[in-house]
Amino acid sequence: MVDPYSERVSLSPNKGGKIAPKFIILHHTAGNFAGSVSWCLKSQSKVSYHYIIDPSDGSRVQLVWDTKRAWHAGKSRWGEYRGLNGYSVGVAFDRDTNTRTPAAHEIDSAAHKCLYLMRKFGLGRDAILTHAQVSPGRKNDVSDETRNLVLDRVRLLLSD
């Protein structure tokens, strides 16, 4: 399956050593797309995602290579795993998904990236998590609606 969304690479200094991803964590940013990319490119921010989706057309900026640790999950846990930055790829939507529903092309872009990562690292749909799930009580991203839209789109793309 061809991913119809373009990507550009703009590497963040905010990264760590090598990882073997077991999860994909969906996020949303605090600010708009351009501001969030700019912030992640500053070492003083101490924040990065692997990808941020552009709301205008679904294209993505890759900030950290898939096999490097990005600084997106913070204090987090899932099952036996602690510190999910060491076990996951972070994919972020622009702005708060609890106050806006991402457009269909943003959901489709996230689903295509999830499928790519699932194939690359041998992950199932159950590996797609949210920041709220891995940092309960501390984070609220992404909205349940956004998560369900991404999972539904992944399911549809897998059936094609």
Short mmCIF file of N, CA and C in Angstrom, two decimals:
data_model
loop_
_atom_site.label_atom_id
_atom_site.label_comp_id
_atom_site.label_asym_id
_atom_site.label_seq_id
_atom_site.Cartn_x
_atom_site.Cartn_y
_atom_site.Cartn_z
N MET A 1 0.84 -1.18 0.00
CA MET A 1 0.00 0.00 0.00
C MET A 1 0.89 1.25 0.00
N VAL A 2 0.61 2.14 -0.88
CA VAL A 2 1.38 3.38 -1.01
C VAL A 2 0.85 4.42 -0.04
N ASP A 3 1.73 5.06 0.68
CA ASP A 3 1.36 6.14 1.59
C ASP A 3 1.26 7.42 0.74
N PRO A 4 0.07 8.01 0.64
CA PRO A 4 -0.10 9.18 -0.23
C PRO A 4 0.39 10.49 0.38
N TYR A 5 0.90 10.46 1.61
CA TYR A 5 1.28 11.69 2.29
C TYR A 5 2.79 11.89 2.26
N SER A 6 3.19 13.09 1.89
CA SER A 6 4.62 13.39 1.83
C SER A 6 5.17 13.61 3.24
N GLU A 7 6.48 13.43 3.34
CA GLU A 7 7.17 13.68 4.60
C GLU A 7 8.44 14.45 4.30
N ARG A 8 8.76 15.34 5.23
CA ARG A 8 10.07 15.98 5.18
C ARG A 8 10.75 15.70 6.51
N VAL A 9 12.05 15.68 6.48
CA VAL A 9 12.83 15.40 7.69
C VAL A 9 13.45 16.70 8.17
N SER A 10 13.27 16.97 9.44
CA SER A 10 13.89 18.12 10.10
C SER A 10 14.24 17.62 11.50
N LEU A 11 15.47 17.19 11.70
CA LEU A 11 15.83 16.44 12.90
C LEU A 11 15.99 17.32 14.14
N SER A 12 15.34 16.88 15.19
CA SER A 12 15.39 17.54 16.48
C SER A 12 16.66 17.14 17.24
N PRO A 13 17.23 18.05 18.01
CA PRO A 13 18.36 17.67 18.86
C PRO A 13 17.89 16.88 20.09
N ASN A 14 16.58 16.85 20.31
CA ASN A 14 16.00 16.22 21.49
C ASN A 14 15.71 14.75 21.22
N LYS A 15 16.75 13.95 21.40
CA LYS A 15 16.62 12.53 21.12
C LYS A 15 17.65 11.77 21.94
N GLY A 16 17.43 10.46 22.02
CA GLY A 16 18.34 9.62 22.78
C GLY A 16 18.85 8.47 21.92
N GLY A 17 19.22 7.40 22.59
CA GLY A 17 19.82 6.26 21.92
C GLY A 17 18.84 5.41 21.16
N LYS A 18 19.32 4.27 20.73
CA LYS A 18 18.57 3.36 19.88
C LYS A 18 17.42 2.69 20.63
N ILE A 19 16.31 2.50 19.93
CA ILE A 19 15.16 1.78 20.48
C ILE A 19 14.68 0.75 19.46
N ALA A 20 13.95 -0.25 19.95
CA ALA A 20 13.25 -1.22 19.12
C ALA A 20 11.76 -1.07 19.47
N PRO A 21 11.02 -0.25 18.72
CA PRO A 21 9.65 0.10 19.10
C PRO A 21 8.71 -1.10 19.24
N LYS A 22 7.92 -1.05 20.29
CA LYS A 22 6.87 -2.03 20.55
C LYS A 22 5.49 -1.39 20.54
N PHE A 23 5.46 -0.06 20.52
CA PHE A 23 4.21 0.69 20.57
C PHE A 23 4.28 1.93 19.68
N ILE A 24 3.09 2.42 19.32
CA ILE A 24 2.92 3.70 18.65
C ILE A 24 2.05 4.52 19.58
N ILE A 25 2.50 5.70 19.95
CA ILE A 25 1.73 6.53 20.86
C ILE A 25 1.22 7.75 20.11
N LEU A 26 -0.10 7.93 20.14
CA LEU A 26 -0.74 9.08 19.51
C LEU A 26 -0.77 10.25 20.50
N HIS A 27 -0.44 11.42 19.99
CA HIS A 27 -0.37 12.65 20.79
C HIS A 27 -1.10 13.77 20.07
N HIS A 28 -1.29 14.86 20.80
CA HIS A 28 -1.57 16.13 20.14
C HIS A 28 -0.64 17.17 20.74
N THR A 29 -0.40 18.23 19.97
CA THR A 29 0.54 19.26 20.39
C THR A 29 -0.20 20.35 21.17
N ALA A 30 0.56 21.11 21.93
CA ALA A 30 -0.03 22.22 22.68
C ALA A 30 -0.34 23.40 21.76
N GLY A 31 0.47 23.56 20.73
CA GLY A 31 0.29 24.70 19.84
C GLY A 31 -0.01 24.28 18.43
N ASN A 32 0.10 25.24 17.51
CA ASN A 32 -0.16 24.93 16.11
C ASN A 32 1.02 24.19 15.49
N PHE A 33 0.83 23.72 14.28
CA PHE A 33 1.82 22.87 13.60
C PHE A 33 3.19 23.55 13.50
N ALA A 34 3.25 24.72 12.89
CA ALA A 34 4.54 25.39 12.68
C ALA A 34 5.23 25.69 14.00
N GLY A 35 4.48 26.18 14.97
CA GLY A 35 5.04 26.48 16.27
C GLY A 35 5.54 25.23 16.99
N SER A 36 4.81 24.14 16.85
CA SER A 36 5.20 22.89 17.51
C SER A 36 6.46 22.31 16.89
N VAL A 37 6.55 22.36 15.56
CA VAL A 37 7.77 21.88 14.90
C VAL A 37 8.95 22.74 15.34
N SER A 38 8.77 24.05 15.32
CA SER A 38 9.84 24.97 15.73
C SER A 38 10.28 24.69 17.17
N TRP A 39 9.33 24.49 18.07
CA TRP A 39 9.63 24.23 19.47
C TRP A 39 10.44 22.93 19.63
N CYS A 40 10.05 21.90 18.89
CA CYS A 40 10.75 20.60 18.98
C CYS A 40 12.17 20.68 18.41
N LEU A 41 12.45 21.68 17.59
CA LEU A 41 13.78 21.84 17.02
C LEU A 41 14.73 22.62 17.94
N LYS A 42 14.23 23.11 19.06
CA LYS A 42 15.04 23.86 20.02
C LYS A 42 15.46 22.93 21.15
N SER A 43 16.75 22.87 21.42
CA SER A 43 17.23 21.97 22.47
C SER A 43 16.64 22.31 23.84
N GLN A 44 16.38 23.59 24.10
CA GLN A 44 15.84 23.97 25.40
C GLN A 44 14.43 23.45 25.64
N SER A 45 13.71 23.07 24.60
CA SER A 45 12.35 22.55 24.79
C SER A 45 12.35 21.18 25.46
N LYS A 46 13.38 20.39 25.20
CA LYS A 46 13.48 19.03 25.75
C LYS A 46 12.26 18.19 25.38
N VAL A 47 11.70 18.46 24.18
CA VAL A 47 10.52 17.76 23.68
C VAL A 47 10.74 17.38 22.23
N SER A 48 10.25 16.21 21.86
CA SER A 48 10.24 15.82 20.44
C SER A 48 9.23 14.71 20.25
N TYR A 49 8.76 14.60 19.04
CA TYR A 49 7.94 13.48 18.58
C TYR A 49 8.70 12.89 17.41
N HIS A 50 8.35 11.70 17.01
CA HIS A 50 8.93 11.18 15.78
C HIS A 50 8.31 11.88 14.58
N TYR A 51 6.99 12.10 14.64
CA TYR A 51 6.26 12.72 13.53
C TYR A 51 5.23 13.71 14.07
N ILE A 52 5.03 14.80 13.33
CA ILE A 52 3.90 15.70 13.54
C ILE A 52 3.18 15.83 12.20
N ILE A 53 1.87 15.71 12.25
CA ILE A 53 1.03 15.76 11.05
C ILE A 53 0.59 17.20 10.80
N ASP A 54 0.78 17.67 9.57
CA ASP A 54 0.36 19.01 9.15
C ASP A 54 -1.15 18.98 8.89
N PRO A 55 -1.93 19.80 9.60
CA PRO A 55 -3.38 19.77 9.44
C PRO A 55 -3.85 20.29 8.08
N SER A 56 -3.00 21.02 7.37
CA SER A 56 -3.44 21.60 6.10
C SER A 56 -3.58 20.56 5.01
N ASP A 57 -2.72 19.53 5.03
CA ASP A 57 -2.75 18.55 3.92
C ASP A 57 -2.40 17.12 4.34
N GLY A 58 -2.15 16.88 5.62
CA GLY A 58 -1.83 15.54 6.08
C GLY A 58 -0.36 15.15 5.91
N SER A 59 0.44 16.03 5.32
CA SER A 59 1.86 15.72 5.22
C SER A 59 2.45 15.66 6.63
N ARG A 60 3.65 15.13 6.73
CA ARG A 60 4.25 14.96 8.05
C ARG A 60 5.68 15.51 8.06
N VAL A 61 6.10 15.92 9.24
CA VAL A 61 7.50 16.24 9.48
C VAL A 61 8.03 15.15 10.40
N GLN A 62 9.15 14.55 10.01
CA GLN A 62 9.81 13.58 10.88
C GLN A 62 10.91 14.31 11.63
N LEU A 63 10.85 14.23 12.96
CA LEU A 63 11.79 14.93 13.81
C LEU A 63 12.85 14.03 14.42
N VAL A 64 12.55 12.75 14.53
CA VAL A 64 13.47 11.76 15.10
C VAL A 64 13.31 10.48 14.30
N TRP A 65 14.42 9.81 13.99
CA TRP A 65 14.36 8.53 13.27
C TRP A 65 13.57 7.52 14.10
N ASP A 66 12.90 6.60 13.43
CA ASP A 66 12.03 5.62 14.09
C ASP A 66 12.76 4.76 15.12
N THR A 67 14.03 4.55 14.94
CA THR A 67 14.79 3.67 15.84
C THR A 67 15.61 4.45 16.87
N LYS A 68 15.29 5.73 17.03
CA LYS A 68 15.92 6.56 18.06
C LYS A 68 14.86 7.00 19.07
N ARG A 69 15.27 7.21 20.29
CA ARG A 69 14.36 7.63 21.35
C ARG A 69 14.00 9.11 21.18
N ALA A 70 12.70 9.37 21.03
CA ALA A 70 12.20 10.75 21.06
C ALA A 70 11.71 11.04 22.47
N TRP A 71 11.53 12.30 22.78
CA TRP A 71 11.13 12.70 24.13
C TRP A 71 9.67 13.15 24.11
N HIS A 72 8.77 12.18 24.03
CA HIS A 72 7.34 12.48 23.86
C HIS A 72 6.43 11.91 24.93
N ALA A 73 6.81 10.84 25.59
CA ALA A 73 5.90 10.18 26.52
C ALA A 73 6.16 10.53 27.98
N GLY A 74 7.35 11.00 28.31
CA GLY A 74 7.66 11.37 29.69
C GLY A 74 7.46 10.20 30.64
N LYS A 75 7.03 10.52 31.85
CA LYS A 75 6.76 9.48 32.85
C LYS A 75 5.55 8.69 32.35
N SER A 76 5.78 7.41 32.04
CA SER A 76 4.73 6.61 31.41
C SER A 76 4.93 5.13 31.68
N ARG A 77 3.83 4.38 31.49
CA ARG A 77 3.91 2.93 31.67
C ARG A 77 2.80 2.25 30.89
N TRP A 78 3.07 1.02 30.50
CA TRP A 78 2.05 0.19 29.84
C TRP A 78 2.44 -1.26 30.11
N GLY A 79 1.58 -1.96 30.87
CA GLY A 79 1.91 -3.33 31.23
C GLY A 79 3.23 -3.36 31.99
N GLU A 80 4.13 -4.19 31.53
CA GLU A 80 5.44 -4.33 32.19
C GLU A 80 6.43 -3.24 31.80
N TYR A 81 6.08 -2.41 30.85
CA TYR A 81 7.00 -1.39 30.33
C TYR A 81 6.87 -0.08 31.11
N ARG A 82 8.00 0.49 31.43
CA ARG A 82 8.08 1.79 32.11
C ARG A 82 8.94 2.70 31.25
N GLY A 83 8.59 3.99 31.22
CA GLY A 83 9.37 4.92 30.40
C GLY A 83 9.21 4.62 28.92
N LEU A 84 8.01 4.87 28.41
CA LEU A 84 7.65 4.46 27.05
C LEU A 84 8.45 5.15 25.95
N ASN A 85 9.18 6.22 26.27
CA ASN A 85 10.05 6.81 25.24
C ASN A 85 11.02 5.77 24.70
N GLY A 86 11.41 4.82 25.53
CA GLY A 86 12.36 3.79 25.13
C GLY A 86 11.75 2.64 24.36
N TYR A 87 10.42 2.67 24.15
CA TYR A 87 9.74 1.55 23.51
C TYR A 87 8.70 1.96 22.47
N SER A 88 8.69 3.24 22.08
CA SER A 88 7.58 3.68 21.23
C SER A 88 7.97 4.77 20.25
N VAL A 89 7.14 4.87 19.21
CA VAL A 89 7.22 5.95 18.23
C VAL A 89 6.05 6.89 18.51
N GLY A 90 6.33 8.18 18.59
CA GLY A 90 5.31 9.18 18.86
C GLY A 90 4.84 9.87 17.60
N VAL A 91 3.52 9.85 17.37
CA VAL A 91 2.90 10.50 16.22
C VAL A 91 1.92 11.54 16.75
N ALA A 92 2.12 12.80 16.38
CA ALA A 92 1.33 13.88 16.96
C ALA A 92 0.44 14.58 15.94
N PHE A 93 -0.77 14.88 16.41
CA PHE A 93 -1.70 15.75 15.68
C PHE A 93 -1.46 17.19 16.15
N ASP A 94 -1.82 18.12 15.32
CA ASP A 94 -1.76 19.55 15.61
C ASP A 94 -2.88 19.93 16.58
N ARG A 95 -2.53 20.67 17.63
CA ARG A 95 -3.50 21.24 18.57
C ARG A 95 -4.31 20.18 19.33
N ASP A 96 -5.08 20.64 20.28
CA ASP A 96 -5.79 19.81 21.24
C ASP A 96 -6.96 19.06 20.58
N THR A 97 -6.85 17.75 20.52
CA THR A 97 -7.90 16.94 19.90
C THR A 97 -9.14 16.77 20.79
N ASN A 98 -9.07 17.30 22.01
CA ASN A 98 -10.26 17.31 22.86
C ASN A 98 -11.15 18.50 22.55
N THR A 99 -10.61 19.47 21.82
CA THR A 99 -11.40 20.65 21.45
C THR A 99 -11.62 20.75 19.95
N ARG A 100 -11.01 19.86 19.20
CA ARG A 100 -11.22 19.82 17.75
C ARG A 100 -11.09 18.39 17.27
N THR A 101 -11.83 18.05 16.25
CA THR A 101 -11.72 16.74 15.63
C THR A 101 -10.82 16.87 14.41
N PRO A 102 -9.73 16.10 14.36
CA PRO A 102 -8.87 16.17 13.18
C PRO A 102 -9.65 15.85 11.90
N ALA A 103 -9.30 16.51 10.82
CA ALA A 103 -9.94 16.29 9.52
C ALA A 103 -9.64 14.88 9.02
N ALA A 104 -10.44 14.44 8.07
CA ALA A 104 -10.30 13.09 7.53
C ALA A 104 -8.89 12.83 6.99
N HIS A 105 -8.28 13.84 6.34
CA HIS A 105 -6.93 13.62 5.80
C HIS A 105 -5.89 13.49 6.90
N GLU A 106 -6.11 14.12 8.05
CA GLU A 106 -5.18 13.96 9.18
C GLU A 106 -5.29 12.56 9.77
N ILE A 107 -6.51 12.09 9.92
CA ILE A 107 -6.74 10.73 10.42
C ILE A 107 -6.14 9.72 9.46
N ASP A 108 -6.36 9.92 8.17
CA ASP A 108 -5.83 9.01 7.15
C ASP A 108 -4.30 9.01 7.17
N SER A 109 -3.70 10.17 7.33
CA SER A 109 -2.24 10.26 7.40
C SER A 109 -1.71 9.49 8.61
N ALA A 110 -2.35 9.68 9.75
CA ALA A 110 -1.93 8.96 10.97
C ALA A 110 -2.08 7.46 10.77
N ALA A 111 -3.19 7.04 10.16
CA ALA A 111 -3.41 5.61 9.93
C ALA A 111 -2.37 5.03 8.99
N HIS A 112 -2.03 5.74 7.93
CA HIS A 112 -0.99 5.26 7.01
C HIS A 112 0.36 5.15 7.71
N LYS A 113 0.68 6.13 8.56
CA LYS A 113 1.95 6.06 9.29
C LYS A 113 1.92 4.90 10.28
N CYS A 114 0.80 4.70 10.94
CA CYS A 114 0.69 3.56 11.86
C CYS A 114 0.87 2.24 11.13
N LEU A 115 0.25 2.09 9.96
CA LEU A 115 0.41 0.85 9.18
C LEU A 115 1.86 0.63 8.80
N TYR A 116 2.53 1.68 8.36
CA TYR A 116 3.95 1.58 8.01
C TYR A 116 4.75 1.09 9.22
N LEU A 117 4.52 1.70 10.37
CA LEU A 117 5.26 1.33 11.57
C LEU A 117 4.90 -0.08 12.04
N MET A 118 3.64 -0.44 11.92
CA MET A 118 3.21 -1.79 12.29
C MET A 118 3.95 -2.84 11.46
N ARG A 119 4.05 -2.59 10.17
CA ARG A 119 4.76 -3.53 9.29
C ARG A 119 6.26 -3.52 9.57
N LYS A 120 6.83 -2.36 9.72
CA LYS A 120 8.26 -2.23 9.94
C LYS A 120 8.72 -2.94 11.22
N PHE A 121 7.91 -2.84 12.28
CA PHE A 121 8.32 -3.38 13.57
C PHE A 121 7.51 -4.60 14.03
N GLY A 122 6.66 -5.14 13.15
CA GLY A 122 5.89 -6.33 13.49
C GLY A 122 4.88 -6.11 14.62
N LEU A 123 4.16 -4.99 14.56
CA LEU A 123 3.22 -4.62 15.61
C LEU A 123 1.78 -4.89 15.18
N GLY A 124 0.92 -5.17 16.15
CA GLY A 124 -0.51 -5.31 15.88
C GLY A 124 -1.24 -4.02 16.18
N ARG A 125 -2.53 -3.99 15.86
CA ARG A 125 -3.34 -2.80 16.13
C ARG A 125 -3.36 -2.45 17.62
N ASP A 126 -3.22 -3.48 18.46
CA ASP A 126 -3.23 -3.24 19.90
C ASP A 126 -2.00 -2.48 20.38
N ALA A 127 -1.03 -2.28 19.52
CA ALA A 127 0.17 -1.51 19.86
C ALA A 127 -0.05 0.00 19.69
N ILE A 128 -1.19 0.38 19.13
CA ILE A 128 -1.51 1.81 18.95
C ILE A 128 -2.17 2.31 20.23
N LEU A 129 -1.45 3.15 20.95
CA LEU A 129 -1.91 3.66 22.25
C LEU A 129 -1.99 5.19 22.20
N THR A 130 -2.51 5.74 23.28
CA THR A 130 -2.54 7.20 23.40
C THR A 130 -1.67 7.62 24.59
N HIS A 131 -1.28 8.88 24.57
CA HIS A 131 -0.51 9.42 25.68
C HIS A 131 -1.33 9.31 26.97
N ALA A 132 -2.64 9.52 26.88
CA ALA A 132 -3.50 9.40 28.06
C ALA A 132 -3.47 7.98 28.63
N GLN A 133 -3.40 6.98 27.78
CA GLN A 133 -3.37 5.59 28.25
C GLN A 133 -2.08 5.27 28.99
N VAL A 134 -0.96 5.79 28.51
CA VAL A 134 0.34 5.43 29.10
C VAL A 134 0.75 6.40 30.21
N SER A 135 0.05 7.53 30.33
CA SER A 135 0.30 8.50 31.41
C SER A 135 -1.03 8.89 32.04
N PRO A 136 -1.75 7.90 32.62
CA PRO A 136 -3.09 8.19 33.15
C PRO A 136 -3.07 9.23 34.26
N GLY A 137 -4.03 10.15 34.19
CA GLY A 137 -4.14 11.19 35.18
C GLY A 137 -3.17 12.34 34.96
N ARG A 138 -2.22 12.16 34.06
CA ARG A 138 -1.21 13.19 33.80
C ARG A 138 -1.42 13.84 32.44
N LYS A 139 -1.91 13.07 31.46
CA LYS A 139 -2.09 13.57 30.09
C LYS A 139 -3.48 13.21 29.58
N ASN A 140 -3.98 14.01 28.63
CA ASN A 140 -5.33 13.76 28.09
C ASN A 140 -5.33 13.62 26.57
N ASP A 141 -4.18 13.36 25.98
CA ASP A 141 -4.12 13.25 24.52
C ASP A 141 -3.89 11.80 24.11
N VAL A 142 -4.47 11.48 23.00
CA VAL A 142 -5.45 12.20 22.18
C VAL A 142 -6.84 11.89 22.70
N SER A 143 -7.84 12.59 22.16
CA SER A 143 -9.22 12.31 22.56
C SER A 143 -9.60 10.88 22.18
N ASP A 144 -10.57 10.33 22.90
CA ASP A 144 -11.07 8.99 22.56
C ASP A 144 -11.61 8.96 21.13
N GLU A 145 -12.27 10.04 20.73
CA GLU A 145 -12.81 10.12 19.38
C GLU A 145 -11.69 9.99 18.35
N THR A 146 -10.60 10.73 18.56
CA THR A 146 -9.48 10.69 17.61
C THR A 146 -8.86 9.30 17.57
N ARG A 147 -8.64 8.72 18.73
CA ARG A 147 -8.08 7.36 18.78
C ARG A 147 -8.96 6.39 18.00
N ASN A 148 -10.26 6.44 18.24
CA ASN A 148 -11.18 5.53 17.56
C ASN A 148 -11.21 5.76 16.06
N LEU A 149 -11.14 7.02 15.63
CA LEU A 149 -11.10 7.31 14.19
C LEU A 149 -9.84 6.72 13.55
N VAL A 150 -8.70 6.86 14.22
CA VAL A 150 -7.45 6.29 13.69
C VAL A 150 -7.55 4.76 13.64
N LEU A 151 -8.01 4.14 14.72
CA LEU A 151 -8.12 2.67 14.74
C LEU A 151 -9.10 2.16 13.69
N ASP A 152 -10.22 2.86 13.50
CA ASP A 152 -11.18 2.46 12.47
C ASP A 152 -10.55 2.58 11.07
N ARG A 153 -9.80 3.64 10.85
CA ARG A 153 -9.16 3.82 9.53
C ARG A 153 -8.07 2.78 9.30
N VAL A 154 -7.30 2.45 10.32
CA VAL A 154 -6.30 1.38 10.21
C VAL A 154 -6.99 0.07 9.84
N ARG A 155 -8.07 -0.23 10.52
CA ARG A 155 -8.84 -1.45 10.26
C ARG A 155 -9.31 -1.49 8.81
N LEU A 156 -9.83 -0.38 8.31
CA LEU A 156 -10.30 -0.32 6.92
C LEU A 156 -9.15 -0.50 5.92
N LEU A 157 -8.03 0.17 6.20
CA LEU A 157 -6.87 0.04 5.29
C LEU A 157 -6.33 -1.38 5.29
N LEU A 158 -6.38 -2.05 6.42
CA LEU A 158 -5.91 -3.44 6.48
C LEU A 158 -6.81 -4.39 5.70
N SER A 159 -8.09 -4.02 5.57
CA SER A 159 -9.03 -4.88 4.86
C SER A 159 -9.02 -4.65 3.34
N ASP A 160 -8.39 -3.56 2.91
CA ASP A 160 -8.31 -3.27 1.46
C ASP A 160 -7.41 -4.23 0.74
#
